[in-house]
Amino acid sequence: MISSLPPAAVLILGAFLIPFLRGKAKSVYLLLLPVIAFVSVLTIPEGSHWTIRFLDYELVFGRVDRLSRAFGYIFTMVSFLGTLYALHVEEDGQHVAAFVAMGCALGATFAGDLLSFFSFLEVMSVASTYLIWTGRTSASYGAGLRYLLVHLFGGLCLLAGILIHLNQTGSIAFGTIGLTGLGSQLILIGLGISCAFPLLHAWLPDAYPEATVTGTVFLSVLSTKVAVYALARGFPGTEVLVWIGAAMTVFPIFYAAIENNLRRVLSYSIINQTGFMVVGIGIGTALSLNGAVAHVFNNVLFKSLLFMSMGAVMHQTGRINVTDLGGLYKTMPLTTLFCVIGAVSISGFPLFNGFVSKSMIMGAAAQVGTGLLWLVLLFASAGVLHHAGIKVPYHAFFSHDSGIRAKEPPLNMLLAMGITAFLCILIGIVPGPLYSILPAPVDYQPYTAAHVVDILQLLSFAVLAFCLLILSGLHPVETKVILLDADWFYRKGAKLFYRLASSVLGTDREEPQEVVHGYEKRNVPT
């Protein structure tokens, strides 16, 4: 029976049959796997399933409750949409890696113990690295290697924390952990790396834009969303997460505002949106936790839609920089429409899905009486409208005419974008089904007159400010730049280590070139 089959096993084991299939049978099989996994998630009864003994401990591969089931829906949904979007890809390796990674995300979601969770997280990192390396460029190879090293380090922190936690408590059960000592602190750091906490975040905008057009869609919902799930499971109500999340909502705005590569703009936007989720988990009330999970669900949709639309642009034109694009609405009207829907969704416009989840988190922030936090989230909401809601569609499809006359992408890509756009609108208009799958009962009405007016005023003034800056010539001119981020420190540290090792070993080999955002440099500019 499907209900007795672990959702993770459906995708992971099913992935290894992909190379043996061809033609229409392969396409049907690729789309069928996520459907089977979704049915498995839907039909598994609550409780613990698929438990085995390992040494003196019990490993639980199927702890099912409302929280894990909600994330199960999220990962199986994006597995289907991402697969449909990538259906034209002929390389089997990408499909195998994507399904293994998504299967591990499901495995981590339903893991009832810390060792199983850790194992799935590490395999997911390896599979995700392959998706980056399939970019087949020197930049993607370097970014993938850095991605792998950063996540292996995060895994070491997580494993060390688990072992200390086990020594302190005698249990590997994955429940509420909280900040109770060194073990829990190391676990939080390990999860923080995967979640892209401030100063631990540089791997994300470094790696995601270097993956393939289709691989980035999967990557955008893997590491950070699994980490958000783990924080919701282990650290609800941990106050430090409130301010970590608040910082995450703000600092990426400034990077995204001047970034030239539109996929990197969206990568910084992932950090911004993940910050809202982390704030909701840190507040720890029923409303804020529901808001965090709802925003994960909606974020997967509108963020995937934006990456799909930019992927379609890159697939058809071979370009993704602001300075190279413009005027594409003339020959890519459907892609333009889908991108605009994703843009207004992430900005939180009423009648779109971002509105019905982000407002829950902001409402929870207002309820706990933290005025400063509410103002920070308000500023961040305006900021995301600027860089993801306006900059991405404006410069890709409108702005100046680049002279490019690209056609619409393949039908499967259009279908994936169309379905995702439809869901963004449907959930925005009818949020009830989404609210019904959240961890706690929902008693929240997003469409009150006062709230709608407040949000429309905020968004209107943000749009007005952008228009005035453009018309007055005060808006920063879009130029080709290489942004220095927190990765500057470990890049310089790596070079220093290389020099020290060379001097100790007495070698005279030439120092390797660094690849920074696709540009080969002898030295990173300071």
PDB file of C-alpha atoms in Angstrom, residues 24-310:
ATOM      1  CA  LYS A  24       7.314   9.446 -22.715  1.00  0.00           C
ATOM      2  CA  ALA A  25       7.622   6.639 -20.166  1.00  0.00           C
ATOM      3  CA  LYS A  26      10.387   8.589 -18.464  1.00  0.00           C
ATOM      4  CA  SER A  27       8.342  11.813 -18.406  1.00  0.00           C
ATOM      5  CA  VAL A  28       5.321  10.033 -16.938  1.00  0.00           C
ATOM      6  CA  TYR A  29       7.508   8.327 -14.341  1.00  0.00           C
ATOM      7  CA  LEU A  30       9.158  11.600 -13.326  1.00  0.00           C
ATOM      8  CA  LEU A  31       5.785  13.225 -12.708  1.00  0.00           C
ATOM      9  CA  LEU A  32       4.324  10.160 -11.038  1.00  0.00           C
ATOM     10  CA  LEU A  33       6.963   9.893  -8.301  1.00  0.00           C
ATOM     11  CA  PRO A  34       6.020  13.173  -6.543  1.00  0.00           C
ATOM     12  CA  VAL A  35       2.339  12.267  -6.824  1.00  0.00           C
ATOM     13  CA  ILE A  36       2.953   8.931  -5.086  1.00  0.00           C
ATOM     14  CA  ALA A  37       5.012  10.676  -2.408  1.00  0.00           C
ATOM     15  CA  PHE A  38       2.211  13.212  -1.888  1.00  0.00           C
ATOM     16  CA  VAL A  39      -0.380  10.442  -1.470  1.00  0.00           C
ATOM     17  CA  SER A  40       1.934   8.789   1.045  1.00  0.00           C
ATOM     18  CA  VAL A  41       2.193  12.029   3.032  1.00  0.00           C
ATOM     19  CA  LEU A  42      -1.571  12.482   2.844  1.00  0.00           C
ATOM     20  CA  THR A  43      -2.513   8.986   4.029  1.00  0.00           C
ATOM     21  CA  ILE A  44       0.033   8.197   6.758  1.00  0.00           C
ATOM     22  CA  PRO A  45      -1.753   8.290  10.131  1.00  0.00           C
ATOM     23  CA  GLU A  46      -0.311  10.430  12.903  1.00  0.00           C
ATOM     24  CA  GLY A  47       2.156   8.710  15.202  1.00  0.00           C
ATOM     25  CA  SER A  48       5.523   6.977  14.817  1.00  0.00           C
ATOM     26  CA  HIS A  49       6.237   4.644  11.908  1.00  0.00           C
ATOM     27  CA  TRP A  50       9.200   2.809  10.382  1.00  0.00           C
ATOM     28  CA  THR A  51      11.261   2.552  13.582  1.00  0.00           C
ATOM     29  CA  ILE A  52      14.429   0.456  13.840  1.00  0.00           C
ATOM     30  CA  ARG A  53      16.936  -0.254  16.609  1.00  0.00           C
ATOM     31  CA  PHE A  54      20.461   1.090  16.157  1.00  0.00           C
ATOM     32  CA  LEU A  55      22.864   0.170  18.977  1.00  0.00           C
ATOM     33  CA  ASP A  56      20.922   1.187  22.082  1.00  0.00           C
ATOM     34  CA  TYR A  57      18.782   3.771  20.350  1.00  0.00           C
ATOM     35  CA  GLU A  58      15.565   3.853  18.367  1.00  0.00           C
ATOM     36  CA  LEU A  59      15.632   5.530  14.972  1.00  0.00           C
ATOM     37  CA  VAL A  60      12.267   6.881  13.858  1.00  0.00           C
ATOM     38  CA  PHE A  61      11.854   7.523  10.134  1.00  0.00           C
ATOM     39  CA  GLY A  62       8.165   8.417  10.298  1.00  0.00           C
ATOM     40  CA  ARG A  63       7.179  10.777  13.107  1.00  0.00           C
ATOM     41  CA  VAL A  64       3.949  12.197  11.712  1.00  0.00           C
ATOM     42  CA  ASP A  65       2.126  15.151  13.217  1.00  0.00           C
ATOM     43  CA  ARG A  66       0.603  18.322  11.841  1.00  0.00           C
ATOM     44  CA  LEU A  67       3.951  20.120  11.626  1.00  0.00           C
ATOM     45  CA  SER A  68       5.786  17.386   9.742  1.00  0.00           C
ATOM     46  CA  ARG A  69       2.805  16.695   7.494  1.00  0.00           C
ATOM     47  CA  ALA A  70       2.566  20.386   6.504  1.00  0.00           C
ATOM     48  CA  PHE A  71       6.214  20.397   5.437  1.00  0.00           C
ATOM     49  CA  GLY A  72       5.660  17.071   3.697  1.00  0.00           C
ATOM     50  CA  TYR A  73       3.003  18.729   1.553  1.00  0.00           C
ATOM     51  CA  ILE A  74       5.429  21.549   0.809  1.00  0.00           C
ATOM     52  CA  PHE A  75       8.277  19.338  -0.391  1.00  0.00           C
ATOM     53  CA  THR A  76       6.139  16.959  -2.462  1.00  0.00           C
ATOM     54  CA  MET A  77       4.368  19.902  -4.088  1.00  0.00           C
ATOM     55  CA  VAL A  78       7.587  21.579  -5.183  1.00  0.00           C
ATOM     56  CA  SER A  79       8.936  18.199  -6.314  1.00  0.00           C
ATOM     57  CA  PHE A  80       6.076  17.961  -8.796  1.00  0.00           C
ATOM     58  CA  LEU A  81       6.243  21.587  -9.966  1.00  0.00           C
ATOM     59  CA  GLY A  82      10.034  21.556 -10.245  1.00  0.00           C
ATOM     60  CA  THR A  83       9.980  18.269 -12.141  1.00  0.00           C
ATOM     61  CA  LEU A  84       7.379  19.573 -14.576  1.00  0.00           C
ATOM     62  CA  TYR A  85       9.530  22.661 -15.100  1.00  0.00           C
ATOM     63  CA  ALA A  86      12.609  20.465 -15.740  1.00  0.00           C
ATOM     64  CA  LEU A  87      10.881  17.877 -17.900  1.00  0.00           C
ATOM     65  CA  HIS A  88      12.816  18.931 -21.010  1.00  0.00           C
ATOM     66  CA  VAL A  89      16.186  18.281 -19.350  1.00  0.00           C
ATOM     67  CA  GLU A  90      17.827  15.244 -20.917  1.00  0.00           C
ATOM     68  CA  GLU A  91      20.624  14.723 -18.393  1.00  0.00           C
ATOM     69  CA  ASP A  92      19.530  11.982 -16.001  1.00  0.00           C
ATOM     70  CA  GLY A  93      22.008  13.079 -13.334  1.00  0.00           C
ATOM     71  CA  GLN A  94      20.084  16.277 -12.643  1.00  0.00           C
ATOM     72  CA  HIS A  95      16.807  14.417 -12.185  1.00  0.00           C
ATOM     73  CA  VAL A  96      18.420  11.822  -9.918  1.00  0.00           C
ATOM     74  CA  ALA A  97      20.113  14.481  -7.777  1.00  0.00           C
ATOM     75  CA  ALA A  98      16.914  16.538  -7.525  1.00  0.00           C
ATOM     76  CA  PHE A  99      14.817  13.580  -6.381  1.00  0.00           C
ATOM     77  CA  VAL A 100      17.463  12.402  -3.918  1.00  0.00           C
ATOM     78  CA  ALA A 101      17.710  15.904  -2.466  1.00  0.00           C
ATOM     79  CA  MET A 102      13.935  16.325  -2.217  1.00  0.00           C
ATOM     80  CA  GLY A 103      13.608  12.819  -0.776  1.00  0.00           C
ATOM     81  CA  CYS A 104      16.177  13.667   1.891  1.00  0.00           C
ATOM     82  CA  ALA A 105      14.220  16.833   2.681  1.00  0.00           C
ATOM     83  CA  LEU A 106      11.183  14.620   3.276  1.00  0.00           C
ATOM     84  CA  GLY A 107      13.294  12.203   5.304  1.00  0.00           C
ATOM     85  CA  ALA A 108      14.563  15.017   7.517  1.00  0.00           C
ATOM     86  CA  THR A 109      11.008  16.320   7.915  1.00  0.00           C
ATOM     87  CA  PHE A 110       9.640  13.005   9.163  1.00  0.00           C
ATOM     88  CA  ALA A 111      12.713  12.010  11.194  1.00  0.00           C
ATOM     89  CA  GLY A 112      11.778  11.475  14.822  1.00  0.00           C
ATOM     90  CA  ASP A 113      15.364  11.355  16.067  1.00  0.00           C
ATOM     91  CA  LEU A 114      18.368  13.628  15.690  1.00  0.00           C
ATOM     92  CA  LEU A 115      20.684  11.047  14.118  1.00  0.00           C
ATOM     93  CA  SER A 116      18.275  10.287  11.284  1.00  0.00           C
ATOM     94  CA  PHE A 117      17.692  14.001  10.763  1.00  0.00           C
ATOM     95  CA  PHE A 118      21.455  14.607  10.594  1.00  0.00           C
ATOM     96  CA  SER A 119      21.975  11.772   8.101  1.00  0.00           C
ATOM     97  CA  PHE A 120      19.279  13.011   5.728  1.00  0.00           C
ATOM     98  CA  LEU A 121      20.568  16.577   5.980  1.00  0.00           C
ATOM     99  CA  GLU A 122      24.109  15.553   4.994  1.00  0.00           C
ATOM    100  CA  VAL A 123      23.028  13.452   2.007  1.00  0.00           C
ATOM    101  CA  MET A 124      20.800  16.320   0.906  1.00  0.00           C
ATOM    102  CA  SER A 125      23.831  18.629   0.945  1.00  0.00           C
ATOM    103  CA  VAL A 126      25.795  16.267  -1.309  1.00  0.00           C
ATOM    104  CA  ALA A 127      22.915  15.921  -3.787  1.00  0.00           C
ATOM    105  CA  SER A 128      22.423  19.703  -3.780  1.00  0.00           C
ATOM    106  CA  THR A 129      26.115  20.168  -4.544  1.00  0.00           C
ATOM    107  CA  TYR A 130      25.701  18.062  -7.669  1.00  0.00           C
ATOM    108  CA  LEU A 131      22.870  20.342  -8.810  1.00  0.00           C
ATOM    109  CA  ILE A 132      25.270  23.282  -8.535  1.00  0.00           C
ATOM    110  CA  TRP A 133      28.108  21.489 -10.314  1.00  0.00           C
ATOM    111  CA  THR A 134      25.869  20.635 -13.263  1.00  0.00           C
ATOM    112  CA  GLY A 135      26.135  24.304 -14.199  1.00  0.00           C
ATOM    113  CA  ARG A 136      29.307  23.067 -15.963  1.00  0.00           C
ATOM    114  CA  THR A 137      31.283  26.293 -15.475  1.00  0.00           C
ATOM    115  CA  SER A 138      34.362  27.140 -13.458  1.00  0.00           C
ATOM    116  CA  ALA A 139      32.170  29.424 -11.369  1.00  0.00           C
ATOM    117  CA  SER A 140      29.673  26.645 -10.618  1.00  0.00           C
ATOM    118  CA  TYR A 141      32.456  24.243  -9.685  1.00  0.00           C
ATOM    119  CA  GLY A 142      33.978  26.712  -7.221  1.00  0.00           C
ATOM    120  CA  ALA A 143      30.583  27.693  -5.802  1.00  0.00           C
ATOM    121  CA  GLY A 144      29.574  24.054  -5.426  1.00  0.00           C
ATOM    122  CA  LEU A 145      32.779  23.208  -3.623  1.00  0.00           C
ATOM    123  CA  ARG A 146      32.331  26.122  -1.236  1.00  0.00           C
ATOM    124  CA  TYR A 147      28.696  25.123  -0.709  1.00  0.00           C
ATOM    125  CA  LEU A 148      29.744  21.583   0.177  1.00  0.00           C
ATOM    126  CA  LEU A 149      32.517  22.685   2.549  1.00  0.00           C
ATOM    127  CA  VAL A 150      30.265  25.162   4.355  1.00  0.00           C
ATOM    128  CA  HIS A 151      27.527  22.572   4.816  1.00  0.00           C
ATOM    129  CA  LEU A 152      29.972  19.910   5.933  1.00  0.00           C
ATOM    130  CA  PHE A 153      31.206  22.339   8.569  1.00  0.00           C
ATOM    131  CA  GLY A 154      27.604  23.024   9.569  1.00  0.00           C
ATOM    132  CA  GLY A 155      27.051  19.282   9.740  1.00  0.00           C
ATOM    133  CA  LEU A 156      30.036  18.882  12.043  1.00  0.00           C
ATOM    134  CA  CYS A 157      28.624  21.550  14.356  1.00  0.00           C
ATOM    135  CA  LEU A 158      25.252  19.819  14.275  1.00  0.00           C
ATOM    136  CA  LEU A 159      26.744  16.369  14.972  1.00  0.00           C
ATOM    137  CA  ALA A 160      28.899  17.670  17.819  1.00  0.00           C
ATOM    138  CA  GLY A 161      25.836  19.337  19.318  1.00  0.00           C
ATOM    139  CA  ILE A 162      23.801  16.137  18.972  1.00  0.00           C
ATOM    140  CA  LEU A 163      26.478  14.072  20.722  1.00  0.00           C
ATOM    141  CA  ILE A 164      26.787  16.565  23.579  1.00  0.00           C
ATOM    142  CA  HIS A 165      22.992  16.737  23.834  1.00  0.00           C
ATOM    143  CA  LEU A 166      22.877  12.929  23.925  1.00  0.00           C
ATOM    144  CA  ASN A 167      25.475  12.858  26.692  1.00  0.00           C
ATOM    145  CA  GLN A 168      23.497  15.403  28.701  1.00  0.00           C
ATOM    146  CA  THR A 169      20.014  13.964  28.231  1.00  0.00           C
ATOM    147  CA  GLY A 170      20.570  10.327  27.216  1.00  0.00           C
ATOM    148  CA  SER A 171      18.102  10.740  24.355  1.00  0.00           C
ATOM    149  CA  ILE A 172      18.307  11.373  20.611  1.00  0.00           C
ATOM    150  CA  ALA A 173      14.589  12.130  20.281  1.00  0.00           C
ATOM    151  CA  PHE A 174      13.993  15.154  18.070  1.00  0.00           C
ATOM    152  CA  GLY A 175      11.643  17.317  20.082  1.00  0.00           C
ATOM    153  CA  THR A 176      11.829  20.707  21.726  1.00  0.00           C
ATOM    154  CA  ILE A 177      15.486  21.391  22.520  1.00  0.00           C
ATOM    155  CA  GLY A 178      15.784  25.067  23.441  1.00  0.00           C
ATOM    156  CA  LEU A 179      19.007  26.800  24.384  1.00  0.00           C
ATOM    157  CA  THR A 180      20.048  24.771  27.417  1.00  0.00           C
ATOM    158  CA  GLY A 181      23.795  24.453  27.021  1.00  0.00           C
ATOM    159  CA  LEU A 182      26.715  23.892  24.657  1.00  0.00           C
ATOM    160  CA  GLY A 183      25.051  21.003  22.833  1.00  0.00           C
ATOM    161  CA  SER A 184      21.923  22.967  21.966  1.00  0.00           C
ATOM    162  CA  GLN A 185      24.026  25.990  20.993  1.00  0.00           C
ATOM    163  CA  LEU A 186      26.034  23.911  18.529  1.00  0.00           C
ATOM    164  CA  ILE A 187      22.837  22.429  17.114  1.00  0.00           C
ATOM    165  CA  LEU A 188      21.489  25.945  16.621  1.00  0.00           C
ATOM    166  CA  ILE A 189      24.714  27.033  14.872  1.00  0.00           C
ATOM    167  CA  GLY A 190      24.574  24.009  12.573  1.00  0.00           C
ATOM    168  CA  LEU A 191      20.971  24.782  11.679  1.00  0.00           C
ATOM    169  CA  GLY A 192      21.820  28.478  11.401  1.00  0.00           C
ATOM    170  CA  ILE A 193      24.334  27.757   8.654  1.00  0.00           C
ATOM    171  CA  SER A 194      21.694  25.859   6.666  1.00  0.00           C
ATOM    172  CA  CYS A 195      19.176  28.604   7.388  1.00  0.00           C
ATOM    173  CA  ALA A 196      21.595  31.363   6.259  1.00  0.00           C
ATOM    174  CA  PHE A 197      21.809  33.292   9.529  1.00  0.00           C
ATOM    175  CA  PRO A 198      23.616  36.656   9.263  1.00  0.00           C
ATOM    176  CA  LEU A 199      27.391  36.220   8.671  1.00  0.00           C
ATOM    177  CA  LEU A 200      26.715  32.520   7.945  1.00  0.00           C
ATOM    178  CA  HIS A 201      24.712  33.266   4.818  1.00  0.00           C
ATOM    179  CA  ALA A 202      27.202  33.982   2.033  1.00  0.00           C
ATOM    180  CA  TRP A 203      27.074  30.447   0.617  1.00  0.00           C
ATOM    181  CA  LEU A 204      23.508  31.013  -0.579  1.00  0.00           C
ATOM    182  CA  PRO A 205      23.894  33.942  -3.030  1.00  0.00           C
ATOM    183  CA  ASP A 206      27.272  32.489  -3.985  1.00  0.00           C
ATOM    184  CA  ALA A 207      25.999  29.018  -4.950  1.00  0.00           C
ATOM    185  CA  TYR A 208      22.356  29.153  -6.045  1.00  0.00           C
ATOM    186  CA  PRO A 209      22.823  31.434  -9.097  1.00  0.00           C
ATOM    187  CA  GLU A 210      25.557  29.135 -10.443  1.00  0.00           C
ATOM    188  CA  ALA A 211      23.296  26.074 -10.646  1.00  0.00           C
ATOM    189  CA  THR A 212      21.399  25.109 -13.759  1.00  0.00           C
ATOM    190  CA  VAL A 213      18.205  26.901 -14.734  1.00  0.00           C
ATOM    191  CA  THR A 214      16.134  24.018 -13.386  1.00  0.00           C
ATOM    192  CA  GLY A 215      18.407  23.085 -10.472  1.00  0.00           C
ATOM    193  CA  THR A 216      18.012  26.482  -8.830  1.00  0.00           C
ATOM    194  CA  VAL A 217      14.255  25.925  -8.499  1.00  0.00           C
ATOM    195  CA  PHE A 218      14.891  22.869  -6.319  1.00  0.00           C
ATOM    196  CA  LEU A 219      17.754  24.457  -4.398  1.00  0.00           C
ATOM    197  CA  SER A 220      15.644  27.466  -3.452  1.00  0.00           C
ATOM    198  CA  VAL A 221      13.397  25.285  -1.275  1.00  0.00           C
ATOM    199  CA  LEU A 222      15.831  22.756   0.182  1.00  0.00           C
ATOM    200  CA  SER A 223      18.402  23.801   2.780  1.00  0.00           C
ATOM    201  CA  THR A 224      16.721  26.874   4.218  1.00  0.00           C
ATOM    202  CA  LYS A 225      13.261  25.303   4.442  1.00  0.00           C
ATOM    203  CA  VAL A 226      14.510  22.105   6.102  1.00  0.00           C
ATOM    204  CA  ALA A 227      16.378  24.292   8.592  1.00  0.00           C
ATOM    205  CA  VAL A 228      13.216  26.339   9.252  1.00  0.00           C
ATOM    206  CA  TYR A 229      11.366  23.099   9.953  1.00  0.00           C
ATOM    207  CA  ALA A 230      14.093  22.016  12.392  1.00  0.00           C
ATOM    208  CA  LEU A 231      13.963  25.379  14.174  1.00  0.00           C
ATOM    209  CA  ALA A 232      10.183  25.138  14.458  1.00  0.00           C
ATOM    210  CA  ARG A 233      10.564  21.622  15.863  1.00  0.00           C
ATOM    211  CA  GLY A 234      13.458  22.215  18.248  1.00  0.00           C
ATOM    212  CA  PHE A 235      13.573  25.919  19.124  1.00  0.00           C
ATOM    213  CA  PRO A 236      10.061  27.451  19.192  1.00  0.00           C
ATOM    214  CA  GLY A 237       9.889  30.516  21.394  1.00  0.00           C
ATOM    215  CA  THR A 238      13.690  30.959  21.547  1.00  0.00           C
ATOM    216  CA  GLU A 239      13.980  34.735  21.905  1.00  0.00           C
ATOM    217  CA  VAL A 240      17.337  35.105  20.173  1.00  0.00           C
ATOM    218  CA  LEU A 241      15.713  33.871  16.961  1.00  0.00           C
ATOM    219  CA  VAL A 242      13.449  36.917  16.936  1.00  0.00           C
ATOM    220  CA  TRP A 243      16.361  39.290  16.487  1.00  0.00           C
ATOM    221  CA  ILE A 244      18.370  36.971  14.256  1.00  0.00           C
ATOM    222  CA  GLY A 245      15.328  36.724  11.999  1.00  0.00           C
ATOM    223  CA  ALA A 246      14.788  40.487  12.120  1.00  0.00           C
ATOM    224  CA  ALA A 247      18.365  41.031  10.950  1.00  0.00           C
ATOM    225  CA  MET A 248      17.819  38.494   8.169  1.00  0.00           C
ATOM    226  CA  THR A 249      14.824  40.447   6.882  1.00  0.00           C
ATOM    227  CA  VAL A 250      16.802  43.684   6.607  1.00  0.00           C
ATOM    228  CA  PHE A 251      20.429  43.287   5.514  1.00  0.00           C
ATOM    229  CA  PRO A 252      19.799  41.361   2.244  1.00  0.00           C
ATOM    230  CA  ILE A 253      17.699  44.268   0.981  1.00  0.00           C
ATOM    231  CA  PHE A 254      20.777  46.456   0.542  1.00  0.00           C
ATOM    232  CA  TYR A 255      22.697  43.774  -1.341  1.00  0.00           C
ATOM    233  CA  ALA A 256      19.741  42.960  -3.591  1.00  0.00           C
ATOM    234  CA  ALA A 257      19.182  46.636  -4.380  1.00  0.00           C
ATOM    235  CA  ILE A 258      22.560  46.992  -6.120  1.00  0.00           C
ATOM    236  CA  GLU A 259      23.103  43.424  -7.374  1.00  0.00           C
ATOM    237  CA  ASN A 260      23.302  43.059 -11.157  1.00  0.00           C
ATOM    238  CA  ASN A 261      22.553  39.325 -11.474  1.00  0.00           C
ATOM    239  CA  LEU A 262      18.800  38.810 -11.124  1.00  0.00           C
ATOM    240  CA  ARG A 263      19.100  35.245  -9.844  1.00  0.00           C
ATOM    241  CA  ARG A 264      21.438  36.541  -7.165  1.00  0.00           C
ATOM    242  CA  VAL A 265      18.868  39.233  -6.319  1.00  0.00           C
ATOM    243  CA  LEU A 266      16.352  36.456  -5.730  1.00  0.00           C
ATOM    244  CA  SER A 267      18.912  34.520  -3.674  1.00  0.00           C
ATOM    245  CA  TYR A 268      19.288  37.448  -1.299  1.00  0.00           C
ATOM    246  CA  SER A 269      15.504  37.625  -1.241  1.00  0.00           C
ATOM    247  CA  ILE A 270      15.419  34.032   0.050  1.00  0.00           C
ATOM    248  CA  ILE A 271      17.329  35.201   3.127  1.00  0.00           C
ATOM    249  CA  ASN A 272      14.947  38.123   3.560  1.00  0.00           C
ATOM    250  CA  GLN A 273      11.863  35.909   3.441  1.00  0.00           C
ATOM    251  CA  THR A 274      13.418  33.204   5.622  1.00  0.00           C
ATOM    252  CA  GLY A 275      13.968  35.932   8.197  1.00  0.00           C
ATOM    253  CA  PHE A 276      10.203  36.406   8.535  1.00  0.00           C
ATOM    254  CA  MET A 277       9.855  32.679   9.240  1.00  0.00           C
ATOM    255  CA  VAL A 278      12.629  32.724  11.839  1.00  0.00           C
ATOM    256  CA  VAL A 279      10.980  35.692  13.566  1.00  0.00           C
ATOM    257  CA  GLY A 280       7.705  33.770  13.736  1.00  0.00           C
ATOM    258  CA  ILE A 281       9.440  30.750  15.275  1.00  0.00           C
ATOM    259  CA  GLY A 282      11.273  32.954  17.774  1.00  0.00           C
ATOM    260  CA  ILE A 283       8.068  34.622  18.954  1.00  0.00           C
ATOM    261  CA  GLY A 284       6.705  31.154  19.621  1.00  0.00           C
ATOM    262  CA  THR A 285       2.966  31.853  19.882  1.00  0.00           C
ATOM    263  CA  ALA A 286       0.402  29.737  18.061  1.00  0.00           C
ATOM    264  CA  LEU A 287      -0.276  32.586  15.632  1.00  0.00           C
ATOM    265  CA  SER A 288       3.403  33.214  14.871  1.00  0.00           C
ATOM    266  CA  LEU A 289       4.242  29.520  14.398  1.00  0.00           C
ATOM    267  CA  ASN A 290       1.248  29.095  12.123  1.00  0.00           C
ATOM    268  CA  GLY A 291       2.364  32.196  10.250  1.00  0.00           C
ATOM    269  CA  ALA A 292       5.890  30.854   9.862  1.00  0.00           C
ATOM    270  CA  VAL A 293       4.692  27.527   8.430  1.00  0.00           C
ATOM    271  CA  ALA A 294       2.130  29.240   6.191  1.00  0.00           C
ATOM    272  CA  HIS A 295       4.825  31.582   4.916  1.00  0.00           C
ATOM    273  CA  VAL A 296       7.094  28.629   4.133  1.00  0.00           C
ATOM    274  CA  PHE A 297       4.281  27.151   2.048  1.00  0.00           C
ATOM    275  CA  ASN A 298       3.610  30.402   0.216  1.00  0.00           C
ATOM    276  CA  ASN A 299       7.282  31.251  -0.135  1.00  0.00           C
ATOM    277  CA  VAL A 300       7.921  27.960  -1.891  1.00  0.00           C
ATOM    278  CA  LEU A 301       5.294  28.964  -4.452  1.00  0.00           C
ATOM    279  CA  PHE A 302       6.128  32.577  -5.189  1.00  0.00           C
ATOM    280  CA  LYS A 303       9.880  32.131  -4.869  1.00  0.00           C
ATOM    281  CA  SER A 304       9.800  29.110  -7.183  1.00  0.00           C
ATOM    282  CA  LEU A 305       7.700  31.130  -9.627  1.00  0.00           C
ATOM    283  CA  LEU A 306      10.226  33.968  -9.642  1.00  0.00           C
ATOM    284  CA  PHE A 307      13.154  31.595 -10.128  1.00  0.00           C
ATOM    285  CA  MET A 308      11.208  29.803 -12.869  1.00  0.00           C
ATOM    286  CA  SER A 309      10.537  33.055 -14.715  1.00  0.00           C
ATOM    287  CA  MET A 310      14.153  34.181 -14.445  1.00  0.00           C
TER     288      MET A 310
END
